[in-house]
PDB file of C-alpha atoms in Angstrom:
ATOM      1  CA  ASN K  35     -48.889 -17.109 -52.527  1.00 83.00           C
ATOM      2  CA  LEU K  36     -45.422 -16.970 -54.191  1.00 92.00           C
ATOM      3  CA  ARG K  37     -44.085 -19.842 -52.061  1.00 92.00           C
ATOM      4  CA  ILE K  38     -40.545 -20.936 -52.949  1.00 92.00           C
ATOM      5  CA  THR K  39     -40.367 -24.647 -53.787  1.00 90.00           C
ATOM      6  CA  SER K  40     -36.760 -24.860 -54.959  1.00 90.00           C
ATOM      7  CA  SER K  41     -33.663 -22.668 -54.741  1.00 88.00           C
ATOM      8  CA  ARG K  42     -30.483 -24.127 -56.174  1.00 86.00           C
ATOM      9  CA  GLY K  43     -27.364 -22.971 -57.935  1.00 83.00           C
ATOM     10  CA  THR K  44     -23.906 -21.603 -57.337  1.00 78.00           C
ATOM     11  CA  GLY K  45     -25.175 -18.020 -57.338  1.00 78.00           C
ATOM     12  CA  LEU K  46     -26.829 -18.538 -53.970  1.00 81.00           C
ATOM     13  CA  ARG K  47     -23.402 -18.070 -52.368  1.00 79.00           C
ATOM     14  CA  ASP K  48     -23.424 -14.465 -53.630  1.00 78.00           C
ATOM     15  CA  LEU K  49     -26.601 -13.946 -51.612  1.00 81.00           C
ATOM     16  CA  ASN K  50     -25.209 -15.760 -48.550  1.00 83.00           C
ATOM     17  CA  LEU K  51     -27.740 -18.540 -48.985  1.00 86.00           C
ATOM     18  CA  GLU K  52     -27.480 -22.326 -48.904  1.00 88.00           C
ATOM     19  CA  GLN K  53     -29.057 -24.701 -51.425  1.00 87.00           C
ATOM     20  CA  ASN K  54     -32.828 -24.870 -50.829  1.00 88.00           C
ATOM     21  CA  GLU K  55     -32.555 -22.673 -47.736  1.00 89.00           C
ATOM     22  CA  LEU K  56     -35.537 -20.652 -48.949  1.00 90.00           C
ATOM     23  CA  VAL K  57     -37.806 -23.624 -49.634  1.00 91.00           C
ATOM     24  CA  GLY K  58     -41.112 -23.160 -47.838  1.00 92.00           C
ATOM     25  CA  LYS K  59     -40.768 -19.403 -47.463  1.00 93.00           C
ATOM     26  CA  THR K  60     -42.743 -16.975 -49.553  1.00 94.00           C
ATOM     27  CA  LEU K  61     -41.114 -14.368 -51.729  1.00 92.00           C
ATOM     28  CA  TYR K  62     -42.731 -11.804 -49.418  1.00 94.00           C
ATOM     29  CA  GLU K  63     -40.947 -13.307 -46.419  1.00 93.00           C
ATOM     30  CA  TYR K  64     -37.590 -13.479 -48.152  1.00 90.00           C
ATOM     31  CA  LEU K  65     -37.820  -9.920 -49.484  1.00 90.00           C
ATOM     32  CA  GLU K  66     -39.411  -8.674 -46.236  1.00 91.00           C
ATOM     33  CA  THR K  67     -42.189  -6.786 -47.994  1.00 93.00           C
ATOM     34  CA  ARG K  68     -45.869  -7.135 -48.809  1.00 93.00           C
ATOM     35  CA  ASP K  69     -45.630  -4.439 -51.483  1.00 95.00           C
ATOM     36  CA  GLU K  70     -47.158  -5.867 -54.666  1.00 95.00           C
ATOM     37  CA  SER K  71     -45.469  -3.128 -56.723  1.00 95.00           C
ATOM     38  CA  PHE K  72     -41.953  -4.111 -55.532  1.00 94.00           C
ATOM     39  CA  LEU K  73     -40.232  -5.161 -58.747  1.00 94.00           C
ATOM     40  CA  PRO K  74     -39.488  -8.840 -57.952  1.00 94.00           C
ATOM     41  CA  ILE K  75     -43.043  -9.391 -56.666  1.00 95.00           C
ATOM     42  CA  ALA K  76     -44.625  -7.603 -59.643  1.00 96.00           C
ATOM     43  CA  MET K  77     -42.454  -9.545 -62.108  1.00 96.00           C
ATOM     44  CA  HIS K  78     -43.321 -12.904 -60.508  1.00 96.00           C
ATOM     45  CA  ARG K  79     -46.998 -11.980 -60.764  1.00 96.00           C
ATOM     46  CA  ARG K  80     -46.549 -11.232 -64.478  1.00 96.00           C
ATOM     47  CA  ALA K  81     -44.809 -14.585 -65.000  1.00 96.00           C
ATOM     48  CA  LEU K  82     -47.706 -16.306 -63.224  1.00 96.00           C
ATOM     49  CA  ARG K  83     -50.007 -14.657 -65.797  1.00 96.00           C
ATOM     50  CA  GLY K  84     -47.992 -16.290 -68.587  1.00 96.00           C
ATOM     51  CA  GLU K  85     -45.370 -13.673 -69.497  1.00 96.00           C
ATOM     52  CA  MET K  86     -41.641 -14.241 -69.838  1.00 96.00           C
ATOM     53  CA  VAL K  87     -40.025 -11.321 -68.009  1.00 96.00           C
ATOM     54  CA  ASN K  88     -36.544  -9.870 -67.570  1.00 95.00           C
ATOM     55  CA  TYR K  89     -35.491  -7.194 -65.123  1.00 94.00           C
ATOM     56  CA  VAL K  90     -32.409  -5.830 -63.368  1.00 92.00           C
ATOM     57  CA  LEU K  91     -32.582  -5.092 -59.664  1.00 89.00           C
ATOM     58  CA  ASN K  92     -29.978  -3.697 -57.305  1.00 86.00           C
ATOM     59  CA  PHE K  93     -30.146  -6.113 -54.394  1.00 81.00           C
ATOM     60  CA  GLY K  94     -27.594  -6.534 -51.628  1.00 78.00           C
ATOM     61  CA  GLY K  95     -25.131  -4.267 -53.445  1.00 81.00           C
ATOM     62  CA  MET K  96     -25.326  -6.356 -56.619  1.00 83.00           C
ATOM     63  CA  ASN K  97     -27.136  -5.699 -59.883  1.00 87.00           C
ATOM     64  CA  LEU K  98     -29.011  -8.894 -60.630  1.00 87.00           C
ATOM     65  CA  HIS K  99     -30.411  -9.567 -64.088  1.00 91.00           C
ATOM     66  CA  THR K 100     -33.322 -11.900 -63.497  1.00 92.00           C
ATOM     67  CA  ARG K 101     -35.237 -13.886 -66.094  1.00 95.00           C
ATOM     68  CA  LEU K 102     -38.567 -15.439 -65.133  1.00 96.00           C
ATOM     69  CA  ALA K 103     -40.773 -17.800 -67.115  1.00 96.00           C
ATOM     70  CA  PRO K 104     -44.096 -19.439 -66.345  1.00 96.00           C
ATOM     71  CA  LEU K 105     -43.692 -23.050 -65.258  1.00 94.00           C
ATOM     72  CA  ARG K 106     -46.391 -25.224 -66.826  1.00 95.00           C
ATOM     73  CA  ASN K 107     -47.562 -28.751 -66.077  1.00 95.00           C
ATOM     74  CA  GLU K 108     -48.053 -31.410 -68.761  1.00 96.00           C
ATOM     75  CA  THR K 109     -51.454 -29.953 -69.734  1.00 96.00           C
ATOM     76  CA  GLY K 110     -50.077 -26.423 -70.124  1.00 94.00           C
ATOM     77  CA  VAL K 111     -51.545 -25.000 -66.922  1.00 96.00           C
ATOM     78  CA  ILE K 112     -49.249 -22.525 -65.156  1.00 96.00           C
ATOM     79  CA  VAL K 113     -48.233 -24.052 -61.831  1.00 94.00           C
ATOM     80  CA  GLY K 114     -45.345 -21.780 -60.873  1.00 94.00           C
ATOM     81  CA  VAL K 115     -42.436 -19.671 -62.017  1.00 95.00           C
ATOM     82  CA  ALA K 116     -38.933 -20.732 -62.973  1.00 93.00           C
ATOM     83  CA  GLY K 117     -36.239 -18.092 -62.666  1.00 92.00           C
ATOM     84  CA  VAL K 118     -32.532 -17.561 -63.050  1.00 89.00           C
ATOM     85  CA  TYR K 119     -30.372 -14.583 -62.303  1.00 87.00           C
ATOM     86  CA  ALA K 120     -26.916 -13.379 -63.221  1.00 85.00           C
ATOM     87  CA  ASP K 121     -24.799 -10.840 -61.352  1.00 85.00           C
ATOM     88  CA  VAL K 122     -24.317  -8.014 -63.879  1.00 89.00           C
ATOM     89  CA  THR K 123     -22.888  -5.486 -61.424  1.00 82.00           C
ATOM     90  CA  GLU K 124     -19.648  -5.066 -63.337  1.00 84.00           C
ATOM     91  CA  ARG K 125     -21.466  -4.668 -66.643  1.00 86.00           C
ATOM     92  CA  VAL K 126     -23.895  -2.103 -65.207  1.00 82.00           C
ATOM     93  CA  GLY K 127     -20.969  -0.147 -63.745  1.00 82.00           C
ATOM     94  CA  SER K 128     -19.183  -0.210 -67.096  1.00 86.00           C
ATOM     95  CA  GLU K 129     -22.333   0.962 -68.885  1.00 87.00           C
ATOM     96  CA  ARG K 130     -22.762   3.848 -66.438  1.00 84.00           C
ATOM     97  CA  LEU K 131     -19.128   4.833 -66.847  1.00 84.00           C
ATOM     98  CA  LEU K 132     -19.458   4.704 -70.625  1.00 89.00           C
ATOM     99  CA  MET K 133     -22.568   6.913 -70.529  1.00 90.00           C
ATOM    100  CA  ALA K 134     -20.839   9.362 -68.190  1.00 88.00           C
ATOM    101  CA  SER K 135     -17.772   9.470 -70.460  1.00 88.00           C
ATOM    102  CA  LYS K 136     -20.037  10.160 -73.415  1.00 92.00           C
ATOM    103  CA  GLU K 137     -21.716  12.989 -71.502  1.00 90.00           C
ATOM    104  CA  VAL K 138     -18.341  14.570 -70.662  1.00 90.00           C
ATOM    105  CA  LEU K 139     -17.107  14.264 -74.255  1.00 92.00           C
ATOM    106  CA  GLU K 140     -20.353  15.750 -75.594  1.00 93.00           C
ATOM    107  CA  ALA K 141     -19.983  18.697 -73.227  1.00 92.00           C
ATOM    108  CA  ILE K 142     -16.445  19.273 -74.512  1.00 93.00           C
ATOM    109  CA  ALA K 143     -17.632  18.961 -78.140  1.00 94.00           C
ATOM    110  CA  ARG K 144     -20.409  21.521 -77.467  1.00 94.00           C
ATOM    111  CA  GLY K 145     -17.751  23.933 -76.231  1.00 94.00           C
ATOM    112  CA  ALA K 146     -18.915  23.920 -72.618  1.00 93.00           C
ATOM    113  CA  ALA K 147     -16.864  26.033 -70.240  1.00 94.00           C
ATOM    114  CA  SER K 148     -14.001  24.123 -68.627  1.00 92.00           C
ATOM    115  CA  ARG K 149     -15.574  24.718 -65.198  1.00 91.00           C
ATOM    116  CA  ASP K 150     -18.794  23.029 -66.369  1.00 93.00           C
ATOM    117  CA  VAL K 151     -16.842  20.084 -67.783  1.00 93.00           C
ATOM    118  CA  LEU K 152     -14.856  19.710 -64.554  1.00 94.00           C
ATOM    119  CA  ASP K 153     -18.068  19.909 -62.482  1.00 93.00           C
ATOM    120  CA  LEU K 154     -19.607  17.173 -64.626  1.00 92.00           C
ATOM    121  CA  LEU K 155     -16.457  15.104 -64.255  1.00 91.00           C
ATOM    122  CA  THR K 156     -16.255  15.420 -60.452  1.00 92.00           C
ATOM    123  CA  ARG K 157     -19.979  14.640 -60.047  1.00 90.00           C
ATOM    124  CA  THR K 158     -19.533  11.576 -62.260  1.00 87.00           C
ATOM    125  CA  ILE K 159     -16.487  10.320 -60.366  1.00 87.00           C
ATOM    126  CA  SER K 160     -18.196  10.908 -57.028  1.00 88.00           C
ATOM    127  CA  ALA K 161     -21.287   8.990 -58.185  1.00 84.00           C
ATOM    128  CA  GLN K 162     -19.151   6.126 -59.525  1.00 80.00           C
ATOM    129  CA  ALA K 163     -17.395   5.978 -56.148  1.00 81.00           C
ATOM    130  CA  GLY K 164     -20.663   5.595 -54.266  1.00 80.00           C
ATOM    131  CA  GLY K 165     -20.998   9.267 -53.316  1.00 86.00           C
ATOM    132  CA  LYS K 166     -17.479   9.685 -51.966  1.00 89.00           C
ATOM    133  CA  PRO K 167     -16.078  13.224 -52.246  1.00 90.00           C
ATOM    134  CA  CYS K 168     -14.037  14.206 -55.270  1.00 89.00           C
ATOM    135  CA  SER K 169     -12.121  17.329 -56.215  1.00 90.00           C
ATOM    136  CA  VAL K 170      -9.942  18.648 -59.011  1.00 90.00           C
ATOM    137  CA  MET K 171      -7.229  21.066 -58.005  1.00 90.00           C
ATOM    138  CA  ARG K 172      -5.392  23.489 -60.245  1.00 91.00           C
ATOM    139  CA  LEU K 173      -1.926  24.866 -59.636  1.00 91.00           C
ATOM    140  CA  ASP K 174      -1.197  28.574 -59.483  1.00 91.00           C
ATOM    141  CA  PRO K 175       2.442  28.505 -60.658  1.00 90.00           C
ATOM    142  CA  GLN K 176       3.070  32.087 -59.490  1.00 92.00           C
ATOM    143  CA  SER K 177       2.282  31.372 -55.842  1.00 91.00           C
ATOM    144  CA  SER K 178       2.853  27.586 -55.844  1.00 89.00           C
ATOM    145  CA  THR K 179      -0.590  27.091 -54.342  1.00 91.00           C
ATOM    146  CA  LEU K 180      -3.402  24.715 -55.189  1.00 92.00           C
ATOM    147  CA  HIS K 181      -6.953  25.923 -55.795  1.00 92.00           C
ATOM    148  CA  VAL K 182     -10.192  23.989 -56.033  1.00 92.00           C
ATOM    149  CA  ALA K 183     -11.226  23.959 -59.679  1.00 93.00           C
ATOM    150  CA  SER K 184     -14.220  21.705 -59.047  1.00 93.00           C
ATOM    151  CA  SER K 185     -15.580  19.443 -56.340  1.00 92.00           C
ATOM    152  CA  ALA K 186     -18.433  17.126 -55.499  1.00 93.00           C
ATOM    153  CA  GLY K 187     -19.403  16.014 -52.038  1.00 90.00           C
ATOM    154  CA  LEU K 188     -17.103  18.339 -50.097  1.00 90.00           C
ATOM    155  CA  ASP K 189     -18.591  20.839 -47.665  1.00 90.00           C
ATOM    156  CA  ALA K 190     -17.712  24.540 -47.693  1.00 91.00           C
ATOM    157  CA  ALA K 191     -15.406  24.317 -44.647  1.00 92.00           C
ATOM    158  CA  VAL K 192     -13.234  21.656 -46.334  1.00 90.00           C
ATOM    159  CA  LEU K 193     -13.163  23.645 -49.572  1.00 91.00           C
ATOM    160  CA  ARG K 194     -11.945  26.741 -47.686  1.00 90.00           C
ATOM    161  CA  VAL K 195      -9.080  24.700 -46.192  1.00 88.00           C
ATOM    162  CA  LEU K 196      -8.123  23.192 -49.563  1.00 87.00           C
ATOM    163  CA  ASP K 197      -8.315  26.385 -51.607  1.00 90.00           C
ATOM    164  CA  GLY K 198      -4.950  28.160 -51.616  1.00 89.00           C
ATOM    165  CA  LEU K 199      -3.088  25.233 -50.076  1.00 87.00           C
ATOM    166  CA  PRO K 200       0.689  25.621 -50.535  1.00 89.00           C
ATOM    167  CA  VAL K 201       2.402  22.859 -52.493  1.00 88.00           C
ATOM    168  CA  ARG K 202       4.199  20.763 -49.847  1.00 80.00           C
ATOM    169  CA  SER K 203       4.819  17.045 -49.607  1.00 62.00           C
ATOM    170  CA  GLN K 204       2.646  16.671 -46.506  1.00 70.00           C
ATOM    171  CA  HIS K 205      -0.364  18.260 -48.233  1.00 69.00           C
ATOM    172  CA  GLY K 206      -1.658  15.153 -49.934  1.00 80.00           C
ATOM    173  CA  SER K 207      -1.759  13.569 -53.339  1.00 84.00           C
ATOM    174  CA  CYS K 208      -2.279  16.770 -55.364  1.00 84.00           C
ATOM    175  CA  SER K 209       0.830  18.356 -53.867  1.00 84.00           C
ATOM    176  CA  ALA K 210       2.763  15.138 -54.394  1.00 84.00           C
ATOM    177  CA  ALA K 211       1.676  15.054 -58.070  1.00 86.00           C
ATOM    178  CA  VAL K 212       2.857  18.634 -58.579  1.00 86.00           C
ATOM    179  CA  GLN K 213       6.177  18.008 -56.845  1.00 85.00           C
ATOM    180  CA  THR K 214       6.958  14.741 -58.616  1.00 85.00           C
ATOM    181  CA  LYS K 215       5.351  15.749 -61.946  1.00 86.00           C
ATOM    182  CA  SER K 216       3.785  12.296 -62.116  1.00 88.00           C
ATOM    183  CA  LYS K 217       0.521  10.488 -61.480  1.00 86.00           C
ATOM    184  CA  VAL K 218      -0.283   9.792 -57.851  1.00 83.00           C
ATOM    185  CA  PHE K 219      -2.809   7.111 -56.890  1.00 80.00           C
ATOM    186  CA  THR K 220      -4.359   6.923 -53.449  1.00 78.00           C
ATOM    187  CA  THR K 221      -6.787   4.545 -51.789  1.00 72.00           C
ATOM    188  CA  SER K 222      -8.294   7.067 -49.396  1.00 62.00           C
TER     189      SER K 222
END
């Protein structure tokens, strides 16, 4: 029945749980599902069949690497599952960024068009930022205007406003970067 008999450790704070708060509940109740194919349920079932299992699950905005092992009594009969998890969110993010960087560099090495490389780059940055919009602007030095070289997550109306924007201090970080000839970092 996948009933929880113990839940201890400092990692519970990450899940907004107290020591042994889950004792008595089933895994189904805690996860709010009866779906046997849901990864944590399926992995606990495998551990109950005698397998040692490892999996990574995105849960509550964290990537949790979980390791489960069958818990045996003194005669070797499986009586439960023992599990531990580690928050590997930072590592998973770093791995994704590394893979994306590799993809961009491979595109450059293949001689992909600069537009294709910029599109790949903006899609990657947008994905890394949780789907937030991203754009790369290029400067037309003749007219001192900015033009959208690539974007991800911006609708057509916004792109029309941005494309051909004159370089002025009140026109955002791209204009500021052009005017100051330096890097500009923003939080918005």
